[in-house]
Amino acid sequence: MIYLLLTLFGGFSGVTTVLFGFGGGFVVVPVLYGVLISGAGGALAEQAAMHVAVATSTCVMIVNAALSTRRSARAGTLLKAWLWPLAGFIAAGSLVGAVAAGFVSGAALRVAFVVYLAITIVDCLCRRGFVSSTFEGEPHRLSRWSVGPGGIAIGAIATFLGVGGSVMTVPLLRRCGLSMTKATSMANPLSLPVAVVGTATYMLTGLGNTGLGAGYIGYVNLGAFAALTLGAWFGMRLAARWVGRIPDQLHARAYVGLLAVVLVSMVLV
């Protein structure tokens, strides 16, 4: 029953990956955290629930982001000028975030997740240029500060929380003048460095925690990864037909609305 539930939510994560560039993190982390603290994974997994949820999320994100990036590349919606060198700085920050998470308790990690979500929602709603784009003319390039220090900060925060970089890259690119369709398409390739670096680090840092059992590589729960990834594959295929068909302002409002749903779920769990 648990794996069926994870497969269903994996499908939802696939939909959000394609339409919102989430990569799965904002769906996977709350769901898997809730499953583990219920005792389904055993006492030791319950104690390390947030670390396992974040680590497994980054692993699922590798598959989700890679498949969605491939689809976007074929559709011609990727803008290379915005991908590099930002992706390189995000990768550097990802290593910092993943290592830092290993020194923080699960409770603190959960609070950080909730606080960051709340800040992001308020920023999207209160600062001009996201829900209703006010930019006219051709999109402008990112500044050096946004690419360098900004990219490192994006990678560190995203990997620390296991949410990919979309929650920062989508608003950033949106305010550069990109439509929601293009901004969310770009979020997935920019989340790949977070996913790869984060997964490798969580696997290595969790190797000493042998009490989690044979179904783990470090902090990554392999059974949950398989169920979530299977569901995500179906979800991405389902959502592909909606790409580019959602009105821009509605797309932006739905993005913020989903973040609010995740925030509430994490507060109530």
PDB file of C-alpha atoms in Angstrom:
ATOM      1  CA  MET A   1       0.000   0.000   0.000  1.00  0.00           C
ATOM      2  CA  ILE A   2       2.866   2.384   0.837  1.00  0.00           C
ATOM      3  CA  TYR A   3       4.527   1.824  -2.543  1.00  0.00           C
ATOM      4  CA  LEU A   4       1.226   2.358  -4.362  1.00  0.00           C
ATOM      5  CA  LEU A   5       0.859   5.685  -2.542  1.00  0.00           C
ATOM      6  CA  LEU A   6       4.412   6.665  -3.473  1.00  0.00           C
ATOM      7  CA  THR A   7       3.783   5.724  -7.116  1.00  0.00           C
ATOM      8  CA  LEU A   8       0.687   7.929  -7.224  1.00  0.00           C
ATOM      9  CA  PHE A   9       2.520  10.887  -5.726  1.00  0.00           C
ATOM     10  CA  GLY A  10       5.408  10.130  -8.057  1.00  0.00           C
ATOM     11  CA  GLY A  11       2.955  10.691 -10.904  1.00  0.00           C
ATOM     12  CA  PHE A  12       2.081  14.070  -9.439  1.00  0.00           C
ATOM     13  CA  SER A  13       5.772  14.925  -9.149  1.00  0.00           C
ATOM     14  CA  GLY A  14       6.162  14.101 -12.853  1.00  0.00           C
ATOM     15  CA  VAL A  15       3.369  16.524 -13.720  1.00  0.00           C
ATOM     16  CA  THR A  16       4.931  19.301 -11.635  1.00  0.00           C
ATOM     17  CA  THR A  17       8.350  18.598 -13.169  1.00  0.00           C
ATOM     18  CA  VAL A  18       7.097  19.207 -16.686  1.00  0.00           C
ATOM     19  CA  LEU A  19       4.733  22.100 -15.961  1.00  0.00           C
ATOM     20  CA  PHE A  20       6.543  23.904 -13.144  1.00  0.00           C
ATOM     21  CA  GLY A  21      10.149  22.695 -13.236  1.00  0.00           C
ATOM     22  CA  PHE A  22       9.952  21.400  -9.655  1.00  0.00           C
ATOM     23  CA  GLY A  23      11.953  18.247 -10.427  1.00  0.00           C
ATOM     24  CA  GLY A  24       9.858  16.406  -7.845  1.00  0.00           C
ATOM     25  CA  GLY A  25      11.398  17.787  -4.652  1.00  0.00           C
ATOM     26  CA  PHE A  26       8.417  19.756  -3.427  1.00  0.00           C
ATOM     27  CA  VAL A  27       6.215  16.681  -3.775  1.00  0.00           C
ATOM     28  CA  VAL A  28       8.642  13.937  -2.776  1.00  0.00           C
ATOM     29  CA  VAL A  29      10.053  15.505   0.404  1.00  0.00           C
ATOM     30  CA  PRO A  30       6.730  16.078   2.245  1.00  0.00           C
ATOM     31  CA  VAL A  31       5.238  12.733   1.134  1.00  0.00           C
ATOM     32  CA  LEU A  32       8.239  10.576   1.971  1.00  0.00           C
ATOM     33  CA  TYR A  33       8.813  12.453   5.225  1.00  0.00           C
ATOM     34  CA  GLY A  34       5.196  11.743   6.216  1.00  0.00           C
ATOM     35  CA  VAL A  35       5.543   8.061   5.330  1.00  0.00           C
ATOM     36  CA  LEU A  36       8.747   7.625   7.317  1.00  0.00           C
ATOM     37  CA  ILE A  37       7.631   9.419  10.488  1.00  0.00           C
ATOM     38  CA  SER A  38       4.564   7.168  10.520  1.00  0.00           C
ATOM     39  CA  GLY A  39       6.965   4.316  11.270  1.00  0.00           C
ATOM     40  CA  ALA A  40       6.632   2.597   7.882  1.00  0.00           C
ATOM     41  CA  GLY A  41      10.407   2.487   7.384  1.00  0.00           C
ATOM     42  CA  GLY A  42      11.364   1.391  10.881  1.00  0.00           C
ATOM     43  CA  ALA A  43      12.555   3.259  13.968  1.00  0.00           C
ATOM     44  CA  LEU A  44      15.947   4.286  12.562  1.00  0.00           C
ATOM     45  CA  ALA A  45      14.436   5.541   9.309  1.00  0.00           C
ATOM     46  CA  GLU A  46      11.909   7.514  11.362  1.00  0.00           C
ATOM     47  CA  GLN A  47      14.738   9.236  13.241  1.00  0.00           C
ATOM     48  CA  ALA A  48      16.501  10.127   9.976  1.00  0.00           C
ATOM     49  CA  ALA A  49      13.229  10.814   8.120  1.00  0.00           C
ATOM     50  CA  MET A  50      14.067  14.296   6.835  1.00  0.00           C
ATOM     51  CA  HIS A  51      17.550  13.313   5.677  1.00  0.00           C
ATOM     52  CA  VAL A  52      16.173  10.244   3.878  1.00  0.00           C
ATOM     53  CA  ALA A  53      13.371  12.283   2.302  1.00  0.00           C
ATOM     54  CA  VAL A  54      15.774  14.958   1.032  1.00  0.00           C
ATOM     55  CA  ALA A  55      18.343  12.417  -0.228  1.00  0.00           C
ATOM     56  CA  THR A  56      15.743  10.298  -2.033  1.00  0.00           C
ATOM     57  CA  SER A  57      14.220  13.456  -3.484  1.00  0.00           C
ATOM     58  CA  THR A  58      17.518  14.481  -5.091  1.00  0.00           C
ATOM     59  CA  CYS A  59      17.905  10.980  -6.538  1.00  0.00           C
ATOM     60  CA  VAL A  60      14.405  11.042  -8.070  1.00  0.00           C
ATOM     61  CA  MET A  61      15.202  14.509  -9.368  1.00  0.00           C
ATOM     62  CA  ILE A  62      18.048  13.158 -11.504  1.00  0.00           C
ATOM     63  CA  VAL A  63      15.630  11.070 -13.545  1.00  0.00           C
ATOM     64  CA  ASN A  64      12.798  13.611 -13.619  1.00  0.00           C
ATOM     65  CA  ALA A  65      14.994  16.578 -14.554  1.00  0.00           C
ATOM     66  CA  ALA A  66      16.957  14.601 -17.157  1.00  0.00           C
ATOM     67  CA  LEU A  67      13.834  13.317 -18.921  1.00  0.00           C
ATOM     68  CA  SER A  68      12.173  16.723 -18.868  1.00  0.00           C
ATOM     69  CA  THR A  69      15.364  18.398 -20.117  1.00  0.00           C
ATOM     70  CA  ARG A  70      15.504  15.954 -23.016  1.00  0.00           C
ATOM     71  CA  ARG A  71      11.893  16.751 -23.915  1.00  0.00           C
ATOM     72  CA  SER A  72      12.540  20.506 -23.730  1.00  0.00           C
ATOM     73  CA  ALA A  73      15.678  20.171 -25.892  1.00  0.00           C
ATOM     74  CA  ARG A  74      13.683  18.360 -28.567  1.00  0.00           C
ATOM     75  CA  ALA A  75      10.982  21.027 -28.397  1.00  0.00           C
ATOM     76  CA  GLY A  76      13.597  23.785 -28.736  1.00  0.00           C
ATOM     77  CA  THR A  77      12.583  25.609 -25.531  1.00  0.00           C
ATOM     78  CA  LEU A  78      16.026  25.553 -23.902  1.00  0.00           C
ATOM     79  CA  LEU A  79      17.984  28.824 -24.013  1.00  0.00           C
ATOM     80  CA  LYS A  80      21.691  28.021 -23.820  1.00  0.00           C
ATOM     81  CA  ALA A  81      22.686  31.588 -22.975  1.00  0.00           C
ATOM     82  CA  TRP A  82      20.902  31.242 -19.624  1.00  0.00           C
ATOM     83  CA  LEU A  83      22.242  27.754 -18.857  1.00  0.00           C
ATOM     84  CA  TRP A  84      25.989  28.302 -18.740  1.00  0.00           C
ATOM     85  CA  PRO A  85      27.912  29.277 -16.669  1.00  0.00           C
ATOM     86  CA  LEU A  86      24.993  29.461 -14.186  1.00  0.00           C
ATOM     87  CA  ALA A  87      24.755  25.637 -14.073  1.00  0.00           C
ATOM     88  CA  GLY A  88      28.434  25.394 -13.118  1.00  0.00           C
ATOM     89  CA  PHE A  89      28.064  27.771 -10.168  1.00  0.00           C
ATOM     90  CA  ILE A  90      24.918  25.917  -9.055  1.00  0.00           C
ATOM     91  CA  ALA A  91      26.907  22.654  -9.066  1.00  0.00           C
ATOM     92  CA  ALA A  92      29.588  24.226  -6.842  1.00  0.00           C
ATOM     93  CA  GLY A  93      26.970  25.467  -4.404  1.00  0.00           C
ATOM     94  CA  SER A  94      25.269  22.068  -4.388  1.00  0.00           C
ATOM     95  CA  LEU A  95      28.311  20.427  -2.847  1.00  0.00           C
ATOM     96  CA  VAL A  96      28.315  22.997  -0.040  1.00  0.00           C
ATOM     97  CA  GLY A  97      24.592  22.516   0.645  1.00  0.00           C
ATOM     98  CA  ALA A  98      24.702  18.730   0.714  1.00  0.00           C
ATOM     99  CA  VAL A  99      27.674  18.629   3.094  1.00  0.00           C
ATOM    100  CA  ALA A 100      26.077  21.231   5.373  1.00  0.00           C
ATOM    101  CA  ALA A 101      22.842  19.237   5.603  1.00  0.00           C
ATOM    102  CA  GLY A 102      24.772  16.340   7.137  1.00  0.00           C
ATOM    103  CA  PHE A 103      25.578  18.487  10.180  1.00  0.00           C
ATOM    104  CA  VAL A 104      22.004  19.636  10.792  1.00  0.00           C
ATOM    105  CA  SER A 105      19.279  17.751  12.658  1.00  0.00           C
ATOM    106  CA  GLY A 106      16.173  16.543  10.852  1.00  0.00           C
ATOM    107  CA  ALA A 107      13.987  18.936  12.858  1.00  0.00           C
ATOM    108  CA  ALA A 108      16.121  21.925  11.870  1.00  0.00           C
ATOM    109  CA  LEU A 109      16.077  20.812   8.239  1.00  0.00           C
ATOM    110  CA  ARG A 110      12.279  20.627   8.313  1.00  0.00           C
ATOM    111  CA  VAL A 111      11.993  24.115   9.818  1.00  0.00           C
ATOM    112  CA  ALA A 112      14.372  25.476   7.174  1.00  0.00           C
ATOM    113  CA  PHE A 113      12.244  23.858   4.454  1.00  0.00           C
ATOM    114  CA  VAL A 114       9.060  25.492   5.793  1.00  0.00           C
ATOM    115  CA  VAL A 115      10.654  28.907   6.330  1.00  0.00           C
ATOM    116  CA  TYR A 116      12.177  29.000   2.870  1.00  0.00           C
ATOM    117  CA  LEU A 117       8.861  28.050   1.254  1.00  0.00           C
ATOM    118  CA  ALA A 118       7.061  30.816   3.129  1.00  0.00           C
ATOM    119  CA  ILE A 119       9.652  33.418   2.074  1.00  0.00           C
ATOM    120  CA  THR A 120       9.428  32.307  -1.560  1.00  0.00           C
ATOM    121  CA  ILE A 121       5.634  32.518  -1.637  1.00  0.00           C
ATOM    122  CA  VAL A 122       5.608  36.005  -0.109  1.00  0.00           C
ATOM    123  CA  ASP A 123       8.314  37.156  -2.537  1.00  0.00           C
ATOM    124  CA  CYS A 124       6.436  35.860  -5.585  1.00  0.00           C
ATOM    125  CA  LEU A 125       3.192  37.506  -4.476  1.00  0.00           C
ATOM    126  CA  CYS A 126       4.545  40.836  -3.229  1.00  0.00           C
ATOM    127  CA  ARG A 127       7.404  41.615  -5.603  1.00  0.00           C
ATOM    128  CA  ARG A 128       6.443  42.775  -9.075  1.00  0.00           C
ATOM    129  CA  GLY A 129       7.315  40.765 -12.138  1.00  0.00           C
ATOM    130  CA  PHE A 130       6.326  37.195 -11.233  1.00  0.00           C
ATOM    131  CA  VAL A 131       2.561  36.648 -11.088  1.00  0.00           C
ATOM    132  CA  SER A 132       2.003  39.308 -13.720  1.00  0.00           C
ATOM    133  CA  SER A 133       5.051  40.007 -15.829  1.00  0.00           C
ATOM    134  CA  THR A 134       5.785  43.724 -16.176  1.00  0.00           C
ATOM    135  CA  PHE A 135       8.765  43.259 -18.494  1.00  0.00           C
ATOM    136  CA  GLU A 136       8.482  44.540 -22.059  1.00  0.00           C
ATOM    137  CA  GLY A 137      10.751  43.830 -25.000  1.00  0.00           C
ATOM    138  CA  GLU A 138      13.463  41.200 -25.306  1.00  0.00           C
ATOM    139  CA  PRO A 139      14.512  39.254 -22.178  1.00  0.00           C
ATOM    140  CA  HIS A 140      17.689  40.588 -20.595  1.00  0.00           C
ATOM    141  CA  ARG A 141      20.703  38.512 -19.552  1.00  0.00           C
ATOM    142  CA  LEU A 142      21.485  37.685 -15.942  1.00  0.00           C
ATOM    143  CA  SER A 143      23.958  39.916 -14.135  1.00  0.00           C
ATOM    144  CA  ARG A 144      27.361  38.626 -13.007  1.00  0.00           C
ATOM    145  CA  TRP A 145      26.171  38.685  -9.409  1.00  0.00           C
ATOM    146  CA  SER A 146      23.113  36.589 -10.284  1.00  0.00           C
ATOM    147  CA  VAL A 147      25.235  34.041 -12.154  1.00  0.00           C
ATOM    148  CA  GLY A 148      28.240  33.749  -9.787  1.00  0.00           C
ATOM    149  CA  PRO A 149      27.334  34.322  -6.129  1.00  0.00           C
ATOM    150  CA  GLY A 150      23.658  33.860  -6.990  1.00  0.00           C
ATOM    151  CA  GLY A 151      24.284  30.492  -8.639  1.00  0.00           C
ATOM    152  CA  ILE A 152      26.309  29.250  -5.654  1.00  0.00           C
ATOM    153  CA  ALA A 153      23.529  30.323  -3.269  1.00  0.00           C
ATOM    154  CA  ILE A 154      20.897  28.601  -5.420  1.00  0.00           C
ATOM    155  CA  GLY A 155      22.859  25.341  -5.463  1.00  0.00           C
ATOM    156  CA  ALA A 156      23.572  25.408  -1.721  1.00  0.00           C
ATOM    157  CA  ILE A 157      20.019  26.164  -0.619  1.00  0.00           C
ATOM    158  CA  ALA A 158      18.382  23.820  -3.124  1.00  0.00           C
ATOM    159  CA  THR A 159      20.557  20.830  -2.217  1.00  0.00           C
ATOM    160  CA  PHE A 160      20.337  21.564   1.511  1.00  0.00           C
ATOM    161  CA  LEU A 161      16.540  21.350   1.272  1.00  0.00           C
ATOM    162  CA  GLY A 162      16.338  18.705  -1.471  1.00  0.00           C
ATOM    163  CA  VAL A 163      14.053  20.792  -3.674  1.00  0.00           C
ATOM    164  CA  GLY A 164      16.074  21.408  -6.829  1.00  0.00           C
ATOM    165  CA  GLY A 165      16.734  24.917  -8.009  1.00  0.00           C
ATOM    166  CA  SER A 166      13.366  25.719  -9.575  1.00  0.00           C
ATOM    167  CA  VAL A 167      12.028  27.651  -6.600  1.00  0.00           C
ATOM    168  CA  MET A 168      14.827  30.181  -7.179  1.00  0.00           C
ATOM    169  CA  THR A 169      15.589  29.889 -10.891  1.00  0.00           C
ATOM    170  CA  VAL A 170      11.976  30.218 -12.087  1.00  0.00           C
ATOM    171  CA  PRO A 171      11.358  33.576 -10.323  1.00  0.00           C
ATOM    172  CA  LEU A 172      14.835  34.760 -11.344  1.00  0.00           C
ATOM    173  CA  LEU A 173      14.338  33.951 -15.024  1.00  0.00           C
ATOM    174  CA  ARG A 174      10.760  35.184 -14.925  1.00  0.00           C
ATOM    175  CA  ARG A 175      11.960  38.612 -13.859  1.00  0.00           C
ATOM    176  CA  CYS A 176      14.453  38.586 -16.736  1.00  0.00           C
ATOM    177  CA  GLY A 177      11.479  38.637 -19.071  1.00  0.00           C
ATOM    178  CA  LEU A 178      10.992  34.930 -19.850  1.00  0.00           C
ATOM    179  CA  SER A 179       7.525  33.450 -20.069  1.00  0.00           C
ATOM    180  CA  MET A 180       6.495  30.831 -17.488  1.00  0.00           C
ATOM    181  CA  THR A 181       6.775  28.098 -20.137  1.00  0.00           C
ATOM    182  CA  LYS A 182      10.396  29.002 -20.913  1.00  0.00           C
ATOM    183  CA  ALA A 183      11.349  29.690 -17.283  1.00  0.00           C
ATOM    184  CA  THR A 184      10.005  26.330 -16.082  1.00  0.00           C
ATOM    185  CA  SER A 185      11.643  24.517 -19.009  1.00  0.00           C
ATOM    186  CA  MET A 186      14.983  26.027 -18.005  1.00  0.00           C
ATOM    187  CA  ALA A 187      14.498  25.030 -14.364  1.00  0.00           C
ATOM    188  CA  ASN A 188      15.011  21.323 -15.050  1.00  0.00           C
ATOM    189  CA  PRO A 189      18.497  21.446 -16.659  1.00  0.00           C
ATOM    190  CA  LEU A 190      19.504  23.931 -13.941  1.00  0.00           C
ATOM    191  CA  SER A 191      18.283  21.419 -11.326  1.00  0.00           C
ATOM    192  CA  LEU A 192      20.418  18.596 -12.702  1.00  0.00           C
ATOM    193  CA  PRO A 193      23.652  19.782 -10.992  1.00  0.00           C
ATOM    194  CA  VAL A 194      21.734  19.948  -7.699  1.00  0.00           C
ATOM    195  CA  ALA A 195      20.362  16.458  -8.200  1.00  0.00           C
ATOM    196  CA  VAL A 196      23.636  14.780  -9.200  1.00  0.00           C
ATOM    197  CA  VAL A 197      25.907  16.450  -6.659  1.00  0.00           C
ATOM    198  CA  GLY A 198      23.317  16.204  -3.889  1.00  0.00           C
ATOM    199  CA  THR A 199      22.603  12.512  -4.456  1.00  0.00           C
ATOM    200  CA  ALA A 200      26.288  11.561  -4.541  1.00  0.00           C
ATOM    201  CA  THR A 201      26.984  13.487  -1.343  1.00  0.00           C
ATOM    202  CA  TYR A 202      23.975  12.104   0.547  1.00  0.00           C
ATOM    203  CA  MET A 203      24.928   8.587  -0.490  1.00  0.00           C
ATOM    204  CA  LEU A 204      28.480   9.032   0.785  1.00  0.00           C
ATOM    205  CA  THR A 205      27.614  10.844   4.014  1.00  0.00           C
ATOM    206  CA  GLY A 206      24.955   8.280   4.869  1.00  0.00           C
ATOM    207  CA  LEU A 207      27.095   5.186   4.325  1.00  0.00           C
ATOM    208  CA  GLY A 208      28.035   5.059   7.996  1.00  0.00           C
ATOM    209  CA  ASN A 209      24.375   4.810   8.972  1.00  0.00           C
ATOM    210  CA  THR A 210      24.159   1.049   8.401  1.00  0.00           C
ATOM    211  CA  GLY A 211      21.118   0.720  10.654  1.00  0.00           C
ATOM    212  CA  LEU A 212      18.844   1.979   7.884  1.00  0.00           C
ATOM    213  CA  GLY A 213      18.949  -1.466   6.253  1.00  0.00           C
ATOM    214  CA  ALA A 214      19.757  -3.178   2.965  1.00  0.00           C
ATOM    215  CA  GLY A 215      17.255  -1.102   0.992  1.00  0.00           C
ATOM    216  CA  TYR A 216      19.415   2.016   1.276  1.00  0.00           C
ATOM    217  CA  ILE A 217      22.492   3.480  -0.353  1.00  0.00           C
ATOM    218  CA  GLY A 218      23.540   6.065   2.184  1.00  0.00           C
ATOM    219  CA  TYR A 219      20.388   8.016   2.933  1.00  0.00           C
ATOM    220  CA  VAL A 220      18.682   7.121  -0.370  1.00  0.00           C
ATOM    221  CA  ASN A 221      15.719   4.745   0.016  1.00  0.00           C
ATOM    222  CA  LEU A 222      15.879   2.529  -3.094  1.00  0.00           C
ATOM    223  CA  GLY A 223      12.331   1.153  -2.860  1.00  0.00           C
ATOM    224  CA  ALA A 224      10.837   4.622  -2.559  1.00  0.00           C
ATOM    225  CA  PHE A 225      13.067   5.846  -5.397  1.00  0.00           C
ATOM    226  CA  ALA A 226      11.803   3.077  -7.707  1.00  0.00           C
ATOM    227  CA  ALA A 227       8.119   3.692  -6.913  1.00  0.00           C
ATOM    228  CA  LEU A 228       8.387   7.468  -7.201  1.00  0.00           C
ATOM    229  CA  THR A 229      10.347   7.303 -10.457  1.00  0.00           C
ATOM    230  CA  LEU A 230       7.879   4.883 -12.049  1.00  0.00           C
ATOM    231  CA  GLY A 231       4.976   7.160 -11.177  1.00  0.00           C
ATOM    232  CA  ALA A 232       6.878  10.235 -12.362  1.00  0.00           C
ATOM    233  CA  TRP A 233       7.445   8.713 -15.802  1.00  0.00           C
ATOM    234  CA  PHE A 234       3.694   8.329 -16.326  1.00  0.00           C
ATOM    235  CA  GLY A 235       3.064  11.804 -14.894  1.00  0.00           C
ATOM    236  CA  MET A 236       5.500  13.442 -17.296  1.00  0.00           C
ATOM    237  CA  ARG A 237       3.934  11.743 -20.290  1.00  0.00           C
ATOM    238  CA  LEU A 238       0.512  12.941 -19.160  1.00  0.00           C
ATOM    239  CA  ALA A 239       1.619  16.540 -18.584  1.00  0.00           C
ATOM    240  CA  ALA A 240       3.542  16.899 -21.863  1.00  0.00           C
ATOM    241  CA  ARG A 241       0.350  17.696 -23.783  1.00  0.00           C
ATOM    242  CA  TRP A 242      -0.302  20.786 -21.613  1.00  0.00           C
ATOM    243  CA  VAL A 243       3.067  22.467 -22.140  1.00  0.00           C
ATOM    244  CA  GLY A 244       2.625  25.908 -23.695  1.00  0.00           C
ATOM    245  CA  ARG A 245      -1.169  25.751 -23.503  1.00  0.00           C
ATOM    246  CA  ILE A 246      -1.636  27.301 -20.061  1.00  0.00           C
ATOM    247  CA  PRO A 247      -2.126  31.100 -20.032  1.00  0.00           C
ATOM    248  CA  ASP A 248       0.993  32.783 -18.644  1.00  0.00           C
ATOM    249  CA  GLN A 249      -0.589  34.524 -15.642  1.00  0.00           C
ATOM    250  CA  LEU A 250      -2.601  31.425 -14.690  1.00  0.00           C
ATOM    251  CA  HIS A 251       0.599  29.384 -14.959  1.00  0.00           C
ATOM    252  CA  ALA A 252       2.366  31.755 -12.532  1.00  0.00           C
ATOM    253  CA  ARG A 253      -0.549  31.719 -10.064  1.00  0.00           C
ATOM    254  CA  ALA A 254      -0.699  27.926 -10.159  1.00  0.00           C
ATOM    255  CA  TYR A 255       3.043  27.799  -9.408  1.00  0.00           C
ATOM    256  CA  VAL A 256       2.585  29.884  -6.251  1.00  0.00           C
ATOM    257  CA  GLY A 257      -0.546  27.934  -5.322  1.00  0.00           C
ATOM    258  CA  LEU A 258       1.319  24.625  -5.410  1.00  0.00           C
ATOM    259  CA  LEU A 259       4.059  26.040  -3.202  1.00  0.00           C
ATOM    260  CA  ALA A 260       1.370  27.062  -0.707  1.00  0.00           C
ATOM    261  CA  VAL A 261      -0.114  23.540  -0.697  1.00  0.00           C
ATOM    262  CA  VAL A 262       3.316  22.042   0.006  1.00  0.00           C
ATOM    263  CA  LEU A 263       3.916  24.577   2.795  1.00  0.00           C
ATOM    264  CA  VAL A 264       0.652  23.682   4.510  1.00  0.00           C
ATOM    265  CA  SER A 265       1.343  19.950   4.197  1.00  0.00           C
ATOM    266  CA  MET A 266       4.777  20.305   5.797  1.00  0.00           C
ATOM    267  CA  VAL A 267       3.382  22.389   8.664  1.00  0.00           C
ATOM    268  CA  LEU A 268       0.612  19.873   9.370  1.00  0.00           C
ATOM    269  CA  VAL A 269       2.707  16.683   9.092  1.00  0.00           C
TER     270      VAL A 269
END
